[in-house]
PDB file of C-alpha atoms in Angstrom:
ATOM      1  CA  UNK P 283     110.443 185.092 156.904  1.00  0.00           C
ATOM      2  CA  UNK P 284     108.208 184.617 159.941  1.00  0.00           C
ATOM      3  CA  UNK P 285     106.546 187.953 159.146  1.00  0.00           C
ATOM      4  CA  UNK P 286     105.869 186.793 155.573  1.00  0.00           C
ATOM      5  CA  UNK P 287     104.362 183.514 156.755  1.00  0.00           C
ATOM      6  CA  UNK P 288     101.700 185.453 158.660  1.00  0.00           C
ATOM      7  CA  UNK P 289     100.138 186.493 155.344  1.00  0.00           C
ATOM      8  CA  UNK P 290     100.075 183.216 153.411  1.00  0.00           C
ATOM      9  CA  UNK P 291      99.315 179.544 153.854  1.00  0.00           C
ATOM     10  CA  UNK P 292     101.896 178.739 151.170  1.00  0.00           C
ATOM     11  CA  UNK P 293     104.885 176.701 152.311  1.00  0.00           C
ATOM     12  CA  UNK P 294     107.595 179.335 152.572  1.00  0.00           C
ATOM     13  CA  UNK P 295     110.617 179.320 154.844  1.00  0.00           C
ATOM     14  CA  UNK P 296     110.418 175.602 155.631  1.00  0.00           C
ATOM     15  CA  UNK P 297     112.881 174.290 158.151  1.00  0.00           C
ATOM     16  CA  UNK P 298     115.726 171.962 157.232  1.00  0.00           C
ATOM     17  CA  UNK P 299     117.525 169.131 158.930  1.00  0.00           C
ATOM     18  CA  UNK P 300     120.655 168.633 156.847  1.00  0.00           C
ATOM     19  CA  UNK P 301     119.417 168.203 153.264  1.00  0.00           C
ATOM     20  CA  UNK P 302     115.901 167.160 154.309  1.00  0.00           C
ATOM     21  CA  UNK P 303     112.776 168.897 155.546  1.00  0.00           C
ATOM     22  CA  UNK P 304     112.224 169.000 159.249  1.00  0.00           C
ATOM     23  CA  UNK P 305     109.997 166.250 160.615  1.00  0.00           C
ATOM     24  CA  UNK P 306     107.222 168.716 161.472  1.00  0.00           C
ATOM     25  CA  UNK P 307     107.147 170.237 157.968  1.00  0.00           C
ATOM     26  CA  UNK P 308     107.223 166.797 156.355  1.00  0.00           C
ATOM     27  CA  UNK P 309     104.300 165.588 158.483  1.00  0.00           C
ATOM     28  CA  UNK P 310     102.344 168.783 157.732  1.00  0.00           C
ATOM     29  CA  UNK P 311     102.888 168.193 154.001  1.00  0.00           C
ATOM     30  CA  UNK P 312     101.721 164.585 154.231  1.00  0.00           C
ATOM     31  CA  UNK P 313      98.624 165.657 156.165  1.00  0.00           C
ATOM     32  CA  UNK P 314      97.769 168.332 153.592  1.00  0.00           C
ATOM     33  CA  UNK P 315      98.228 165.823 150.768  1.00  0.00           C
ATOM     34  CA  UNK P 316      95.942 163.319 152.507  1.00  0.00           C
ATOM     35  CA  UNK P 317      93.270 165.974 153.066  1.00  0.00           C
ATOM     36  CA  UNK P 318      93.383 166.978 149.403  1.00  0.00           C
ATOM     37  CA  UNK P 319      92.994 163.353 148.269  1.00  0.00           C
ATOM     38  CA  UNK P 320      90.145 162.762 150.719  1.00  0.00           C
ATOM     39  CA  UNK P 321      88.384 165.925 149.537  1.00  0.00           C
ATOM     40  CA  UNK P 322      88.398 164.687 145.926  1.00  0.00           C
ATOM     41  CA  UNK P 323      87.079 161.203 146.705  1.00  0.00           C
ATOM     42  CA  UNK P 324      84.607 162.023 149.477  1.00  0.00           C
ATOM     43  CA  UNK P 325      81.059 161.633 148.097  1.00  0.00           C
ATOM     44  CA  UNK P 326      78.535 164.446 148.311  1.00  0.00           C
ATOM     45  CA  UNK P 327      75.594 163.630 150.589  1.00  0.00           C
ATOM     46  CA  UNK P 328      72.978 165.159 148.310  1.00  0.00           C
ATOM     47  CA  UNK P 329      70.038 164.292 150.557  1.00  0.00           C
ATOM     48  CA  UNK P 330      71.677 165.888 153.583  1.00  0.00           C
ATOM     49  CA  UNK P 331      72.369 169.003 151.531  1.00  0.00           C
ATOM     50  CA  UNK P 332      68.758 169.055 150.361  1.00  0.00           C
ATOM     51  CA  UNK P 333      67.719 168.930 154.023  1.00  0.00           C
ATOM     52  CA  UNK P 334      70.009 171.865 154.855  1.00  0.00           C
ATOM     53  CA  UNK P 335      68.477 173.865 152.009  1.00  0.00           C
ATOM     54  CA  UNK P 336      64.935 173.006 153.125  1.00  0.00           C
ATOM     55  CA  UNK P 337      65.686 174.373 156.598  1.00  0.00           C
ATOM     56  CA  UNK P 338      66.433 177.668 154.872  1.00  0.00           C
ATOM     57  CA  UNK P 339      63.173 177.510 152.921  1.00  0.00           C
ATOM     58  CA  UNK P 340      64.730 176.390 149.637  1.00  0.00           C
ATOM     59  CA  UNK P 341      63.293 173.557 147.549  1.00  0.00           C
ATOM     60  CA  UNK P 342      65.720 171.390 145.619  1.00  0.00           C
ATOM     61  CA  UNK P 343      65.933 168.761 142.900  1.00  0.00           C
ATOM     62  CA  UNK P 344      68.718 166.154 142.866  1.00  0.00           C
ATOM     63  CA  UNK P 345      70.196 165.236 139.483  1.00  0.00           C
ATOM     64  CA  UNK P 346      73.266 163.426 138.199  1.00  0.00           C
ATOM     65  CA  UNK P 347      75.668 163.912 135.349  1.00  0.00           C
ATOM     66  CA  UNK P 348      76.371 161.168 132.841  1.00  0.00           C
ATOM     67  CA  UNK P 349      79.325 160.074 135.009  1.00  0.00           C
ATOM     68  CA  UNK P 350      77.818 157.544 137.396  1.00  0.00           C
ATOM     69  CA  UNK P 351      80.823 156.869 139.607  1.00  0.00           C
ATOM     70  CA  UNK P 352      83.601 158.942 141.105  1.00  0.00           C
ATOM     71  CA  UNK P 353      86.177 156.980 139.157  1.00  0.00           C
ATOM     72  CA  UNK P 354      84.376 157.598 135.863  1.00  0.00           C
ATOM     73  CA  UNK P 355      83.973 161.275 136.751  1.00  0.00           C
ATOM     74  CA  UNK P 356      87.712 161.691 137.310  1.00  0.00           C
ATOM     75  CA  UNK P 357      88.651 159.788 134.164  1.00  0.00           C
ATOM     76  CA  UNK P 358      86.014 161.345 131.866  1.00  0.00           C
ATOM     77  CA  UNK P 359      85.573 165.088 132.453  1.00  0.00           C
ATOM     78  CA  UNK P 360      83.294 165.261 129.411  1.00  0.00           C
ATOM     79  CA  UNK P 361      80.662 163.082 131.109  1.00  0.00           C
ATOM     80  CA  UNK P 362      80.489 165.514 134.006  1.00  0.00           C
ATOM     81  CA  UNK P 363      79.343 168.265 131.642  1.00  0.00           C
ATOM     82  CA  UNK P 364      76.041 166.669 130.616  1.00  0.00           C
ATOM     83  CA  UNK P 365      73.022 165.260 132.447  1.00  0.00           C
ATOM     84  CA  UNK P 366      72.060 161.616 132.345  1.00  0.00           C
ATOM     85  CA  UNK P 367      68.702 160.842 130.747  1.00  0.00           C
ATOM     86  CA  UNK P 368      66.594 160.463 133.950  1.00  0.00           C
ATOM     87  CA  UNK P 369      67.926 163.776 135.244  1.00  0.00           C
ATOM     88  CA  UNK P 370      67.166 165.493 131.963  1.00  0.00           C
ATOM     89  CA  UNK P 371      63.589 164.227 132.120  1.00  0.00           C
ATOM     90  CA  UNK P 372      63.258 165.438 135.722  1.00  0.00           C
ATOM     91  CA  UNK P 373      64.558 168.878 134.740  1.00  0.00           C
ATOM     92  CA  UNK P 374      62.038 169.125 131.922  1.00  0.00           C
ATOM     93  CA  UNK P 375      59.231 168.933 134.488  1.00  0.00           C
ATOM     94  CA  UNK P 376      60.172 172.300 135.990  1.00  0.00           C
ATOM     95  CA  UNK P 377      57.612 174.956 134.988  1.00  0.00           C
ATOM     96  CA  UNK P 378      60.023 177.786 134.095  1.00  0.00           C
ATOM     97  CA  UNK P 379      60.985 180.252 132.874  1.00  0.00           C
ATOM     98  CA  UNK P 380      63.049 181.637 135.742  1.00  0.00           C
ATOM     99  CA  UNK P 381      65.221 184.647 136.299  1.00  0.00           C
ATOM    100  CA  UNK P 382      67.871 182.500 137.990  1.00  0.00           C
ATOM    101  CA  UNK P 383      68.647 178.880 138.715  1.00  0.00           C
ATOM    102  CA  UNK P 384      71.175 177.983 141.393  1.00  0.00           C
ATOM    103  CA  UNK P 385      73.100 174.752 140.940  1.00  0.00           C
ATOM    104  CA  UNK P 386      75.219 173.059 143.600  1.00  0.00           C
ATOM    105  CA  UNK P 387      77.700 170.541 142.186  1.00  0.00           C
ATOM    106  CA  UNK P 388      80.213 168.416 144.029  1.00  0.00           C
ATOM    107  CA  UNK P 389      83.068 169.158 141.627  1.00  0.00           C
ATOM    108  CA  UNK P 390      86.528 168.230 142.849  1.00  0.00           C
ATOM    109  CA  UNK P 391      85.827 169.027 146.516  1.00  0.00           C
ATOM    110  CA  UNK P 392      82.392 167.806 147.609  1.00  0.00           C
ATOM    111  CA  UNK P 393      83.331 168.817 151.163  1.00  0.00           C
ATOM    112  CA  UNK P 394      83.445 172.470 150.121  1.00  0.00           C
ATOM    113  CA  UNK P 395      79.821 172.616 148.974  1.00  0.00           C
ATOM    114  CA  UNK P 396      78.590 170.227 151.667  1.00  0.00           C
ATOM    115  CA  UNK P 397      79.724 172.660 154.353  1.00  0.00           C
ATOM    116  CA  UNK P 398      79.221 176.043 152.689  1.00  0.00           C
ATOM    117  CA  UNK P 399      76.684 176.015 149.850  1.00  0.00           C
ATOM    118  CA  UNK P 400      73.489 176.104 151.931  1.00  0.00           C
ATOM    119  CA  UNK P 401      74.708 179.061 153.983  1.00  0.00           C
ATOM    120  CA  UNK P 402      75.745 181.049 150.930  1.00  0.00           C
ATOM    121  CA  UNK P 403      72.450 180.370 149.159  1.00  0.00           C
ATOM    122  CA  UNK P 404      70.447 181.480 152.185  1.00  0.00           C
ATOM    123  CA  UNK P 405      72.378 184.746 152.340  1.00  0.00           C
ATOM    124  CA  UNK P 406      71.815 185.377 148.636  1.00  0.00           C
ATOM    125  CA  UNK P 407      68.183 184.298 148.232  1.00  0.00           C
ATOM    126  CA  UNK P 408      67.094 186.215 151.321  1.00  0.00           C
ATOM    127  CA  UNK P 409      68.150 189.360 149.457  1.00  0.00           C
ATOM    128  CA  UNK P 410      66.240 188.553 146.265  1.00  0.00           C
ATOM    129  CA  UNK P 411      62.764 190.058 146.371  1.00  0.00           C
ATOM    130  CA  UNK P 412      60.200 187.474 145.109  1.00  0.00           C
ATOM    131  CA  UNK P 413      58.417 190.141 143.074  1.00  0.00           C
ATOM    132  CA  UNK P 414      61.673 190.956 141.276  1.00  0.00           C
ATOM    133  CA  UNK P 415      63.321 187.538 140.933  1.00  0.00           C
ATOM    134  CA  UNK P 416      61.715 184.240 139.999  1.00  0.00           C
ATOM    135  CA  UNK P 417      64.026 181.587 141.459  1.00  0.00           C
ATOM    136  CA  UNK P 418      64.015 177.952 140.337  1.00  0.00           C
ATOM    137  CA  UNK P 419      64.369 175.107 142.827  1.00  0.00           C
ATOM    138  CA  UNK P 420      68.019 174.602 143.701  1.00  0.00           C
ATOM    139  CA  UNK P 421      69.533 171.889 141.525  1.00  0.00           C
ATOM    140  CA  UNK P 422      71.899 169.560 143.399  1.00  0.00           C
ATOM    141  CA  UNK P 423      74.122 167.813 140.850  1.00  0.00           C
ATOM    142  CA  UNK P 424      76.376 164.883 141.617  1.00  0.00           C
ATOM    143  CA  UNK P 425      79.528 164.199 139.573  1.00  0.00           C
ATOM    144  CA  UNK P 426      79.160 167.637 138.014  1.00  0.00           C
ATOM    145  CA  UNK P 427      81.538 169.944 136.175  1.00  0.00           C
ATOM    146  CA  UNK P 428      81.102 173.693 135.705  1.00  0.00           C
ATOM    147  CA  UNK P 429      79.657 173.384 132.194  1.00  0.00           C
ATOM    148  CA  UNK P 430      76.828 171.188 133.486  1.00  0.00           C
ATOM    149  CA  UNK P 431      75.183 174.429 134.558  1.00  0.00           C
ATOM    150  CA  UNK P 432      74.784 175.434 130.912  1.00  0.00           C
ATOM    151  CA  UNK P 433      72.546 172.471 130.115  1.00  0.00           C
ATOM    152  CA  UNK P 434      70.635 172.803 133.388  1.00  0.00           C
ATOM    153  CA  UNK P 435      70.044 176.508 132.862  1.00  0.00           C
ATOM    154  CA  UNK P 436      68.912 175.940 129.294  1.00  0.00           C
ATOM    155  CA  UNK P 437      66.421 173.217 130.189  1.00  0.00           C
ATOM    156  CA  UNK P 438      65.075 175.270 133.102  1.00  0.00           C
ATOM    157  CA  UNK P 439      64.706 178.263 130.755  1.00  0.00           C
ATOM    158  CA  UNK P 440      66.625 180.417 133.217  1.00  0.00           C
ATOM    159  CA  UNK P 441      68.049 183.778 132.207  1.00  0.00           C
ATOM    160  CA  UNK P 442      70.913 183.318 134.636  1.00  0.00           C
ATOM    161  CA  UNK P 443      72.672 180.223 135.971  1.00  0.00           C
ATOM    162  CA  UNK P 444      74.749 180.359 139.139  1.00  0.00           C
ATOM    163  CA  UNK P 445      76.771 177.256 139.942  1.00  0.00           C
ATOM    164  CA  UNK P 446      78.411 176.625 143.299  1.00  0.00           C
ATOM    165  CA  UNK P 447      81.056 173.933 142.924  1.00  0.00           C
ATOM    166  CA  UNK P 448      83.921 172.420 144.871  1.00  0.00           C
ATOM    167  CA  UNK P 449      87.250 173.631 143.510  1.00  0.00           C
ATOM    168  CA  UNK P 450      90.326 171.527 142.869  1.00  0.00           C
ATOM    169  CA  UNK P 451      92.018 170.950 146.250  1.00  0.00           C
ATOM    170  CA  UNK P 452      95.577 172.091 146.791  1.00  0.00           C
ATOM    171  CA  UNK P 453      98.090 171.555 149.542  1.00  0.00           C
ATOM    172  CA  UNK P 454      96.949 174.708 151.330  1.00  0.00           C
ATOM    173  CA  UNK P 455      93.214 174.591 150.540  1.00  0.00           C
ATOM    174  CA  UNK P 456      91.110 171.445 150.396  1.00  0.00           C
ATOM    175  CA  UNK P 457      87.674 172.980 151.091  1.00  0.00           C
ATOM    176  CA  UNK P 458      87.498 175.842 148.586  1.00  0.00           C
ATOM    177  CA  UNK P 459      84.223 176.570 146.772  1.00  0.00           C
ATOM    178  CA  UNK P 460      83.769 178.535 143.571  1.00  0.00           C
ATOM    179  CA  UNK P 461      80.707 180.356 142.205  1.00  0.00           C
ATOM    180  CA  UNK P 462      80.254 180.591 138.429  1.00  0.00           C
ATOM    181  CA  UNK P 463      77.710 182.981 136.919  1.00  0.00           C
ATOM    182  CA  UNK P 464      76.526 182.631 133.302  1.00  0.00           C
ATOM    183  CA  UNK P 465      73.992 184.830 131.522  1.00  0.00           C
ATOM    184  CA  UNK P 466      71.744 183.050 128.997  1.00  0.00           C
ATOM    185  CA  UNK P 467      73.143 179.580 129.765  1.00  0.00           C
ATOM    186  CA  UNK P 468      73.127 177.000 127.002  1.00  0.00           C
ATOM    187  CA  UNK P 469      75.410 174.168 125.856  1.00  0.00           C
ATOM    188  CA  UNK P 470      78.477 175.520 124.098  1.00  0.00           C
ATOM    189  CA  UNK P 471      79.178 178.382 126.470  1.00  0.00           C
ATOM    190  CA  UNK P 472      82.851 178.786 127.358  1.00  0.00           C
ATOM    191  CA  UNK P 473      84.704 180.055 130.397  1.00  0.00           C
ATOM    192  CA  UNK P 474      84.939 183.446 128.681  1.00  0.00           C
ATOM    193  CA  UNK P 475      81.140 183.674 129.061  1.00  0.00           C
ATOM    194  CA  UNK P 476      81.257 183.257 132.851  1.00  0.00           C
ATOM    195  CA  UNK P 477      82.196 185.223 135.923  1.00  0.00           C
ATOM    196  CA  UNK P 478      83.926 183.332 138.708  1.00  0.00           C
ATOM    197  CA  UNK P 479      84.183 184.009 142.425  1.00  0.00           C
ATOM    198  CA  UNK P 480      86.906 181.728 143.737  1.00  0.00           C
ATOM    199  CA  UNK P 481      88.451 180.612 147.027  1.00  0.00           C
ATOM    200  CA  UNK P 482      85.267 180.773 149.110  1.00  0.00           C
ATOM    201  CA  UNK P 483      86.286 179.179 152.408  1.00  0.00           C
ATOM    202  CA  UNK P 484      86.932 180.158 156.043  1.00  0.00           C
ATOM    203  CA  UNK P 485      90.616 180.986 155.402  1.00  0.00           C
ATOM    204  CA  UNK P 486      89.917 182.608 152.019  1.00  0.00           C
ATOM    205  CA  UNK P 487      86.976 184.721 150.839  1.00  0.00           C
ATOM    206  CA  UNK P 488      84.396 184.777 153.630  1.00  0.00           C
ATOM    207  CA  UNK P 489      80.888 183.593 152.788  1.00  0.00           C
ATOM    208  CA  UNK P 490      79.354 186.976 153.614  1.00  0.00           C
ATOM    209  CA  UNK P 491      81.725 188.798 151.269  1.00  0.00           C
ATOM    210  CA  UNK P 492      81.154 186.179 148.560  1.00  0.00           C
ATOM    211  CA  UNK P 493      77.385 186.625 148.874  1.00  0.00           C
ATOM    212  CA  UNK P 494      77.681 190.408 148.463  1.00  0.00           C
ATOM    213  CA  UNK P 495      79.872 190.043 145.377  1.00  0.00           C
ATOM    214  CA  UNK P 496      77.595 187.401 143.855  1.00  0.00           C
ATOM    215  CA  UNK P 497      74.509 189.570 144.363  1.00  0.00           C
ATOM    216  CA  UNK P 498      76.277 192.501 142.730  1.00  0.00           C
ATOM    217  CA  UNK P 499      77.284 190.411 139.710  1.00  0.00           C
ATOM    218  CA  UNK P 500      73.801 188.900 139.395  1.00  0.00           C
ATOM    219  CA  UNK P 501      72.158 192.314 139.303  1.00  0.00           C
ATOM    220  CA  UNK P 502      74.694 193.665 136.837  1.00  0.00           C
ATOM    221  CA  UNK P 503      74.396 190.595 134.611  1.00  0.00           C
ATOM    222  CA  UNK P 504      70.621 190.914 134.456  1.00  0.00           C
ATOM    223  CA  UNK P 505      70.725 194.668 133.946  1.00  0.00           C
ATOM    224  CA  UNK P 506      73.270 194.428 131.142  1.00  0.00           C
ATOM    225  CA  UNK P 507      72.165 191.020 129.814  1.00  0.00           C
ATOM    226  CA  UNK P 508      75.709 189.695 129.694  1.00  0.00           C
ATOM    227  CA  UNK P 509      78.360 187.956 131.735  1.00  0.00           C
ATOM    228  CA  UNK P 510      81.984 186.865 131.435  1.00  0.00           C
ATOM    229  CA  UNK P 511      84.789 189.020 130.075  1.00  0.00           C
ATOM    230  CA  UNK P 512      82.339 191.838 129.270  1.00  0.00           C
ATOM    231  CA  UNK P 513      81.239 192.024 132.905  1.00  0.00           C
ATOM    232  CA  UNK P 514      84.532 192.799 134.604  1.00  0.00           C
ATOM    233  CA  UNK P 515      84.961 195.372 137.397  1.00  0.00           C
ATOM    234  CA  UNK P 516      87.052 197.605 135.124  1.00  0.00           C
ATOM    235  CA  UNK P 517      84.060 197.754 132.769  1.00  0.00           C
ATOM    236  CA  UNK P 518      81.716 198.840 135.552  1.00  0.00           C
ATOM    237  CA  UNK P 519      83.328 202.095 136.689  1.00  0.00           C
ATOM    238  CA  UNK P 520      80.964 203.977 138.950  1.00  0.00           C
ATOM    239  CA  UNK P 521      78.547 201.067 139.263  1.00  0.00           C
ATOM    240  CA  UNK P 522      77.412 200.381 142.817  1.00  0.00           C
ATOM    241  CA  UNK P 523      78.716 203.692 144.240  1.00  0.00           C
TER     242      UNK P 523
END
C-alpha cells in the first residue's frame, strides 16, 4: 500500500484507530476540506493579475459576468456565462478581428489562475509569431464560467478563444487550472465544441507541458478550422511527428 501511495494523492490505505481514522489522517482531511472551501471563496485580484501580465508584455482588459457577487455566482451558474452590460460595451471597443483571444476567469478556484495563468500565457504568447498570429488583449473575467468565453470571443471577432479557468477544487487538488479551447466561439457552443487541458498545477500537469499541448492544439484548430470532439489525438495520427 505504501508503494501505491507514492503514485497518487488520493486517500488510500488510511490508518485506523479502532473504528475511526487516525488523528493524523483526520486532521489532513479537515485541512484539505478547508483549503478547498477557501479556494472557492477567495476573490480573484484582477488588478494584480493584470500587473503580472503587463510585466510579461501582455495588455489586458478586466470584465465581469452578470453575477456580481461570489454568492450569486455560486447560486446562479447561468449568470456566470454572460457578460454584464458595461463589460459588453468595453469589449465592443476592441478593434478586432483577432486570430486568438485569451481569457482568464476565476472559475471555482481563483487561486489557480492567480498563481499560474500569467506564467502559462507568457510561455504560449512568446511562441506565437506576431506576423502569424494577431492576439487580442488578455481578457480577465471575474465570476466567470467556461461558456463566458463564447460571448467574449464572438464580440472580439476572434477565430479562436482560449480560456484559462480555476477548476472545481477537490480534497487532493485545490489549485488546479484548466484551459478550454474553442474554434469559432459564439453563444450556444457546447462542451463538445471545446478541447480541455485539465489539472494544470505543480503536482499535476506542469505549466511547461501544458503550454506545449495548448500550442499544438491551437495550431491544429486553426489549420483544421475546428475544435472539440473532432480534434482529438486519435484523429490526428502522424500530426506533429
